[in-house]
Coordinates of C-alpha atoms in Angstrom, one line a residue:
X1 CA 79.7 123.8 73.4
X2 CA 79.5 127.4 74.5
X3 CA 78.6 128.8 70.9
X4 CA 75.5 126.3 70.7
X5 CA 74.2 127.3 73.6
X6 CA 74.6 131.5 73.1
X7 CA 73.0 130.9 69.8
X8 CA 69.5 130.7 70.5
X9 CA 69.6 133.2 73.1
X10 CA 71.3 136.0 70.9
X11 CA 68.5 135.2 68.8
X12 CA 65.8 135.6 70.8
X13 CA 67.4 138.5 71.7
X14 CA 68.1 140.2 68.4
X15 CA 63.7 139.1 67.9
X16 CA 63.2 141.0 71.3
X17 CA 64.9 144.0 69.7
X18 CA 63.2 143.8 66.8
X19 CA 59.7 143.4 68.1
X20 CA 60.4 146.5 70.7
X21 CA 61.4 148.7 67.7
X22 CA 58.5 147.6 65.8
X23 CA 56.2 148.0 68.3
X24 CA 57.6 151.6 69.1
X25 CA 57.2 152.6 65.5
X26 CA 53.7 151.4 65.4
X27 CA 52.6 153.1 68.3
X28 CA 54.2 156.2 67.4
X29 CA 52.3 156.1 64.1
X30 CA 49.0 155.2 66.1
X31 CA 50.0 158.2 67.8
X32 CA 50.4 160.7 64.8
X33 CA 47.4 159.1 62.8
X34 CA 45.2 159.7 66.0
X35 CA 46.6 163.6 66.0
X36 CA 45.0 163.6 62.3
X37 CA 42.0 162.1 62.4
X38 CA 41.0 163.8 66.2
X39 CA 38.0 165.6 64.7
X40 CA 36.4 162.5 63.7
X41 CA 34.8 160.6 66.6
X42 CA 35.1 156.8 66.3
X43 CA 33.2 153.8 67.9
X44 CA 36.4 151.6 68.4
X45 CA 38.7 151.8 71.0
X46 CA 42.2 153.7 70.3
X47 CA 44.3 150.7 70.4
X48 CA 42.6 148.0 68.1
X49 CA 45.7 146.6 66.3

């Protein structure tokens, strides 16, 4: 009984992990691709991913 009911929340979990590292990555890359293209000004907002 006890497996069935860790399983879904050690996956939702490990998806939780995921999407924070993925999210971390992609704003750090946000981050660096803003550093390079700072002398061009741009109509959208920073964050519009």
């Amino acid at each position: 009984m006890a497996p069935i009911l860790w399983a879904p929340l050690f996956v939702l979990m490990i998806s939780a992990i995921i999407y924070l590292t993925l999210l971390v990555y992609f704003s750090t890359q946000h981050q660096t691709i803003k550093l390079f293209t700072k002398p061009h000004k741009t109509n959208y907002p920073d964050w519009s991913w």
